[in-house]
XYZ file of C-alpha atoms in Angstrom:
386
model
C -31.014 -57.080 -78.684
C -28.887 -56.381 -76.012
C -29.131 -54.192 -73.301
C -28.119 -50.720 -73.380
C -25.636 -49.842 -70.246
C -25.103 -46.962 -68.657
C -21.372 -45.741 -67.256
C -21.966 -47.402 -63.949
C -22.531 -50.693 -65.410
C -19.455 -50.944 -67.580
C -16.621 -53.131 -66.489
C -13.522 -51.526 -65.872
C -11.790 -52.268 -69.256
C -13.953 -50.200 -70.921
C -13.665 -46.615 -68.626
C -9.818 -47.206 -68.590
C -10.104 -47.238 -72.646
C -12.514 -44.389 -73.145
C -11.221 -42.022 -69.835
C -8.328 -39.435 -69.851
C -7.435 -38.084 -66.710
C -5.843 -34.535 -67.386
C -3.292 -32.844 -65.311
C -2.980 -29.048 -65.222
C 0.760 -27.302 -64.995
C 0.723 -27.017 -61.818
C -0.069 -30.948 -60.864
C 2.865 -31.647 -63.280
C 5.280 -29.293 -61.246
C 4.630 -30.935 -58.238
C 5.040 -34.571 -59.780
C 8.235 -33.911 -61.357
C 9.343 -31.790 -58.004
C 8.491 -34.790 -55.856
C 9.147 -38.087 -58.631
C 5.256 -38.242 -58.886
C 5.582 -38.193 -62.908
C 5.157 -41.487 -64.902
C 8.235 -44.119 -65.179
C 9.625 -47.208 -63.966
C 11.229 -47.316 -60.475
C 14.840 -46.203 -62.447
C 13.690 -43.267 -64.162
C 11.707 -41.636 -60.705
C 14.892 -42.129 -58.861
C 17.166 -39.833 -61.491
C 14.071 -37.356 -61.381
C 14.422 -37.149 -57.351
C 17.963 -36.585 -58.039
C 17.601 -33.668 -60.566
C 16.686 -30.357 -59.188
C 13.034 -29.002 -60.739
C 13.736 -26.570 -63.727
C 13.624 -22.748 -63.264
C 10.529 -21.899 -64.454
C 8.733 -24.303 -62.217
C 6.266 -22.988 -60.186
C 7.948 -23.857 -57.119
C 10.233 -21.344 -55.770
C 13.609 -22.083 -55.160
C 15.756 -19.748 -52.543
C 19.246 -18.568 -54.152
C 22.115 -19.951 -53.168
C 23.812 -17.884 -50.433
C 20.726 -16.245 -48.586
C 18.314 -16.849 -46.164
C 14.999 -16.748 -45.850
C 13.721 -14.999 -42.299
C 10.917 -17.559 -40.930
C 7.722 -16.915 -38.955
C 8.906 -16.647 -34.957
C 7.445 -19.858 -33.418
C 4.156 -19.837 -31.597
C 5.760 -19.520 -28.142
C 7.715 -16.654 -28.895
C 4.767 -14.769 -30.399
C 2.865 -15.360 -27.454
C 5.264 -14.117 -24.855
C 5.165 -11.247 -27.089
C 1.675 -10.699 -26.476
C 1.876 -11.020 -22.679
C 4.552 -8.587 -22.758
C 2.628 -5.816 -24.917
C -0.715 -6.809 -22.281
C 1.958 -5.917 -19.678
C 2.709 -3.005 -20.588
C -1.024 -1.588 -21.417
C -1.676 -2.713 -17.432
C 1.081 -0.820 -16.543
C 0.141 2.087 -18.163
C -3.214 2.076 -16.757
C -2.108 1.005 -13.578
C -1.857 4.313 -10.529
C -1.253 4.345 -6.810
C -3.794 5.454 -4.596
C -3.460 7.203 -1.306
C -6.662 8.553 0.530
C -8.748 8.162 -2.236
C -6.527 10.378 -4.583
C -4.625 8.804 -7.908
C -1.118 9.246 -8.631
C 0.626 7.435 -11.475
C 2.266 4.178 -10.674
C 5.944 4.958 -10.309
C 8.692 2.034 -9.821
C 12.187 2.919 -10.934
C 13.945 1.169 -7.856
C 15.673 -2.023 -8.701
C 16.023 -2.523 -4.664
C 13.925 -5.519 -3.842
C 10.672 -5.482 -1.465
C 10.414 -6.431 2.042
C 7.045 -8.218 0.726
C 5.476 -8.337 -2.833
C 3.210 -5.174 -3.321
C -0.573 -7.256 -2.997
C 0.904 -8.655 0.197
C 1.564 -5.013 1.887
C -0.617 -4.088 4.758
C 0.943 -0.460 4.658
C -0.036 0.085 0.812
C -3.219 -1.318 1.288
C -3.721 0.991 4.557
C -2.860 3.787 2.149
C -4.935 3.436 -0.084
C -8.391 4.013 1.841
C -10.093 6.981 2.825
C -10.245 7.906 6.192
C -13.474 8.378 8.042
C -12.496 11.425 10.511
C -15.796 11.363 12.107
C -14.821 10.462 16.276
C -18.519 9.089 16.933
C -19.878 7.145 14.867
C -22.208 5.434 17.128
C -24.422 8.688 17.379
C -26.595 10.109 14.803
C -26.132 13.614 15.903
C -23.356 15.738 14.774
C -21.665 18.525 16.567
C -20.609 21.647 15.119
C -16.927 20.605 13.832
C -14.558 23.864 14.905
C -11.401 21.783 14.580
C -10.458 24.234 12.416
C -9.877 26.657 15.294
C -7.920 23.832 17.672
C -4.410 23.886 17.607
C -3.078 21.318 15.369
C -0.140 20.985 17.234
C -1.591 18.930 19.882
C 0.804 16.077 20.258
C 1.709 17.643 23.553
C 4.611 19.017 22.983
C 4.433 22.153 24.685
C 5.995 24.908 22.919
C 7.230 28.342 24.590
C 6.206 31.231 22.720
C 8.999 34.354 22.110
C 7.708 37.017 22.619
C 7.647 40.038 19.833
C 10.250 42.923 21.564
C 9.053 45.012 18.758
C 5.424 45.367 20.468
C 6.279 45.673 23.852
C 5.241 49.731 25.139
C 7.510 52.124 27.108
C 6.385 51.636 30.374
C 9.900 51.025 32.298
C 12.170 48.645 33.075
C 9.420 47.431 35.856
C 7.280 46.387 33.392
C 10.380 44.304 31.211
C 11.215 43.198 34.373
C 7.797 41.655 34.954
C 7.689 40.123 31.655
C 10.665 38.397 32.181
C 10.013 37.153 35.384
C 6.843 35.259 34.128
C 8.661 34.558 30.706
C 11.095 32.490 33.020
C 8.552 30.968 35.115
C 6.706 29.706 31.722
C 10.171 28.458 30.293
C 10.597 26.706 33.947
C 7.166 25.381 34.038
C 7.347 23.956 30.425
C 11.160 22.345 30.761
C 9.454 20.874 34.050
C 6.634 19.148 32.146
C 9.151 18.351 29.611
C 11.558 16.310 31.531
C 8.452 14.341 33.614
C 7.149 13.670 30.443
C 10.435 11.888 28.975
C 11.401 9.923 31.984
C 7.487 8.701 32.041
C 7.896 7.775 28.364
C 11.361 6.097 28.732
C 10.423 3.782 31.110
C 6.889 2.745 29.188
C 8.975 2.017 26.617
C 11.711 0.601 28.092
C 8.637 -1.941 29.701
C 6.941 -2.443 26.167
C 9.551 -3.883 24.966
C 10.245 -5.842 27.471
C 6.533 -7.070 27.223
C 6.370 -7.715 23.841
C 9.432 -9.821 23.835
C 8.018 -11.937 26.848
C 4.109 -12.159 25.831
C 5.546 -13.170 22.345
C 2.883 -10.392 20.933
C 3.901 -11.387 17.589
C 1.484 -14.021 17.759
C -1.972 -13.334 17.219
C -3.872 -15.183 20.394
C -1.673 -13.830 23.409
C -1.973 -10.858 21.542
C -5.859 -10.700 21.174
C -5.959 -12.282 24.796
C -4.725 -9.002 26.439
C -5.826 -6.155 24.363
C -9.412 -7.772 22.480
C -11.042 -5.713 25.282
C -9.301 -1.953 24.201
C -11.542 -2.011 21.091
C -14.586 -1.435 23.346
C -13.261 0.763 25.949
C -12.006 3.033 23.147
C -15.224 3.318 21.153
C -16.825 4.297 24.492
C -14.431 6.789 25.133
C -14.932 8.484 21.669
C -18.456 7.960 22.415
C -18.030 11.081 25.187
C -17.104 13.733 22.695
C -19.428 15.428 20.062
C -19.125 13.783 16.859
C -17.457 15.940 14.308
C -14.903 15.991 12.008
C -11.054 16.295 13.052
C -10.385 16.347 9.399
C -8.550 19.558 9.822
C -6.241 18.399 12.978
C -3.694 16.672 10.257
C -3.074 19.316 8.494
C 0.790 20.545 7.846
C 0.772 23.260 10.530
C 4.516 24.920 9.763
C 4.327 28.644 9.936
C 6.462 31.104 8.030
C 7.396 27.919 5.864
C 7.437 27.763 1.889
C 5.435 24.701 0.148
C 8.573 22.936 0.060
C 9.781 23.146 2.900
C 6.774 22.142 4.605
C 6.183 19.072 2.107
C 10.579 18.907 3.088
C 9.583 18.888 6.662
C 6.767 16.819 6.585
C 8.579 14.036 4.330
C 11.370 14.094 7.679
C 8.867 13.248 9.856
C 7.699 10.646 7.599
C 10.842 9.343 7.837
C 11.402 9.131 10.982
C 7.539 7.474 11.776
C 7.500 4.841 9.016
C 11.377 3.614 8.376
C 12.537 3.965 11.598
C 11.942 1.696 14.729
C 11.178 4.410 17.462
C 8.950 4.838 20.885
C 6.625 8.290 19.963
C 4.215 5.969 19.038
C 0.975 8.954 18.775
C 3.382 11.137 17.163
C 4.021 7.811 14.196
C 0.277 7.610 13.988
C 0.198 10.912 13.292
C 2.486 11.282 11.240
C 1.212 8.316 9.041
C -2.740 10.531 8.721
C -0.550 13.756 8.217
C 0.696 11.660 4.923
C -2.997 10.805 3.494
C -3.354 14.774 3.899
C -5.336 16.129 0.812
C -3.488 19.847 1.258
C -0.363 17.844 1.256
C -0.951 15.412 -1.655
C -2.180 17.903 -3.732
C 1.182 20.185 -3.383
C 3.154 17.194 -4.244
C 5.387 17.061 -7.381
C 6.522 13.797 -9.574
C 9.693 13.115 -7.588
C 7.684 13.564 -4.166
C 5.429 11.111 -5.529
C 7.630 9.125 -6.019
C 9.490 9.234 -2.988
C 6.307 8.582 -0.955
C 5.480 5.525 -3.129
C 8.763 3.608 -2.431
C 8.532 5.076 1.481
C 5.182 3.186 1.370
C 6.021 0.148 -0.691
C 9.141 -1.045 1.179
C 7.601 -0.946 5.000
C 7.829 -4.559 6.195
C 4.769 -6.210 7.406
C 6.389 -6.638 10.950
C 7.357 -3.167 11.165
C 4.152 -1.957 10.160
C 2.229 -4.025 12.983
C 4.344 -3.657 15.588
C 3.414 0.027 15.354
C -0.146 -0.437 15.246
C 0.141 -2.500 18.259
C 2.369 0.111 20.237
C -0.254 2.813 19.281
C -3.234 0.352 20.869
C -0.642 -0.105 23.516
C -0.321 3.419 24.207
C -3.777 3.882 24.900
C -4.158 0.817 27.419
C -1.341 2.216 29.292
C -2.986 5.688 29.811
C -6.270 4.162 29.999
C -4.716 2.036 33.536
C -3.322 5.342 34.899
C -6.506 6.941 34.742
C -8.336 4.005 36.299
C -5.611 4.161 38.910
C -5.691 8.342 39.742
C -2.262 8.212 40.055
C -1.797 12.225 40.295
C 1.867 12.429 39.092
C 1.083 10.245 35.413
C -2.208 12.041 35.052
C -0.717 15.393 35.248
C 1.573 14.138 31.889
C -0.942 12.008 30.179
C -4.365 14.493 30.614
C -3.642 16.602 27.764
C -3.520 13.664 25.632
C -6.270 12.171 27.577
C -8.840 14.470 26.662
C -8.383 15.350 23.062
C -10.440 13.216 20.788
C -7.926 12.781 18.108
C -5.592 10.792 20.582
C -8.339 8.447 20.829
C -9.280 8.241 17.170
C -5.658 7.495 16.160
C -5.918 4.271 18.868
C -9.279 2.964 17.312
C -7.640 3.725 13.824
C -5.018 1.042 14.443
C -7.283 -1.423 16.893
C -9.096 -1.360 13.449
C -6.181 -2.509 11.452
C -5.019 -5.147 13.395
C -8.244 -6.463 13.704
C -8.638 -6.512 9.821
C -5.304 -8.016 9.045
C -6.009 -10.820 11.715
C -9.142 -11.798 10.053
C -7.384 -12.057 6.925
C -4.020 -13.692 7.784
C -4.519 -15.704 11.290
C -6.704 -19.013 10.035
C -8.006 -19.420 13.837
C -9.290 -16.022 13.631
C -12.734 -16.774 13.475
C -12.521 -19.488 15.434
C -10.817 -17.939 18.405
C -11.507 -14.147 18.227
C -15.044 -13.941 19.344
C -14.180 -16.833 22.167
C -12.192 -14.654 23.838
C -13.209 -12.300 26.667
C -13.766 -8.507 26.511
């Protein structure tokens, strides 16, 4: 009897006489499509000539028109970056003493450095600390809102009001104009001292800076490391309190746009411009970071502050920081020296805290941006002599 087999065991004769290998519609589609049906060599080669019938399943695009493809996967992805672009942009604002203004960019004029690089837009953006001693714990009662903001001494005279002068006889107008004209005198005096003082320390700080090639970091740190201790020891002999209030817009009489107006020309003048008042600049720059004076601000003031800010080269912005520190070593020598005829112009400035302030302010800076840019700053800095 012989053995039964299963479908394994059976030679290949018998599954190719009992199988049937079925092809759905679609299979057959494809095989006459692509001369996959059954034939000899000739008939496959006149079925890849012939196109498939109508009612295949493949579809066939009519004659004449065009079929828009998917964009390739480069394009799509720029795409994307440009739509993540925008979203940044949109959440992106410009800060200036801690407040937030929307980012505003509409110049195509190009920047003296890219924006991350600017050490005026980063300087912008902090906070200040008004506080002039913070070595001390104790903290004076701050009545800087009853100083004089105007203390960049610049002596004013002061016109008197004919309209509240009594009838006492011409002695007494007489009087008043005699000392009216001795204060005018006394004040066009100070006045001219002052300018021929300042002409000639600037006419010798440029002269210095040119020679001591200042623009480099080491003879730079070699003659003025030492002002960063002498001025936190003079702030150290005044009360520690707030001079918040001594940068405020101080323009009597004056409409909120003309004082944001007048304080924008000032601006001006500190920041784009290459000249000598270099406490007035420093001023000027604090008067800016303001919160009265942000906060009256509209959308094209904004705006015009931004690009002020964004397009002060790097150079500029440090050679003003190191005029400021300059500044202060110059008065800081005459006082040293008693010489009777500088003091007389300089004490004024001498003895008000804020003048002092301002100098540490930019000692400050240039220290920071040292550490960050010069690579032998840590190397060098601390090597040097106070």
């Amino acid at each position: 009897m012989s053995r039964r087999t299963n479908f394994l065991d059976g030679n290949d004769n018998f599954r190719e006489q009992n199988l049937r290998f079925v092809r759905n519609e679609y299979e057959d589609n494809l095989n006459q499509f692509f001369g996959g049906a059954p034939g000899n060599n000739s008939q496959r080669q006149q079925q890849q000539m012939q196109a498939p019938p109508r009612d295949s399943l493949i579809v066939q695009p009519t004659p004449g028109q065009k079929r828009a493809g998917d964009p390739p996967a480069r394009t799509r992805q720029t795409a994307n970056v440009d739509v993540k672009k925008q979203k940044l942009a949109r959440k992106q604002d410009f800060r200036i003493a801690g407040f937030k203004f929307p980012y505003i960019r509409n110049s195509a004029n190009p920047l003296p450095q890219p924006e991350s690089e600017s050490y005026a837009l980063t300087f912008f953006e902090q906070k200040p600390d008004y506080y002039t001693n913070y070595l001390t714990d104790s903290v004076g009662d701050d009545d800087s809102l009853n100083v004089d903001t105007n203390d960049d001494d610049d002596d004013e005279v002061e016109d008197d009001d004919e309209d509240d002068e009594d009838d006492n006889g011409d002695d007494d107008k007489n009087k008043k104009m005699v000392n009216k004209n001795a204060k005018y005198v006394g004040v066009r005096k100070r006045r001219a001292n002052k300018k021929k003082f300042q002409k000639k320390m600037q006419r010798d700080w440029t002269e210095l800076y040119r020679n001591k090639n200042y623009k480099d970091w080491f003879p730079w740190w070699t003659d003025y490391k030492w002002c960063g201790v002498e001025i936190e020891k003079q702030l150290g002999t005044f009360k520690n309190k707030s001079i918040k209030y001594r940068f405020i817009p101080s323009y009597p009489n004056a409409t909120t746009e003309q004082v944001v107006n007048n304080v924008f020309k000032c601006a001006h003048m500190a920041l784009e411009k290459n000249l000598f008042n270099h406490y007035r600049n420093m001023r000027t720059i604090f008067l800016l970071m303001n919160e009265i004076f942000l906060e009256n601000l509209s959308m094209e003031n904004v705006e015009q502050l931004q690009e002020m800010i964004r397009n002060i080269p790097n150079h500029l912005w440090l050679f003003k920081m190191r005029s400021m520190v300059y500044l202060w070593q110059k008065q800081f020598s005459i006082i040293q020296k008693g010489n009777p005829d500088s003091s007389d112009i300089i004490f004024r400035q001498w003895k008000n805290p804020v003048f002092h302030w301002l100098a540490k302010q930019a000692f400050d800076e240039l220290k920071s941006i040292s550490e960050k840019t010069w690579p032998k700053h840590k190397d060098l800095f601390n090597t040097l002599k106070n």
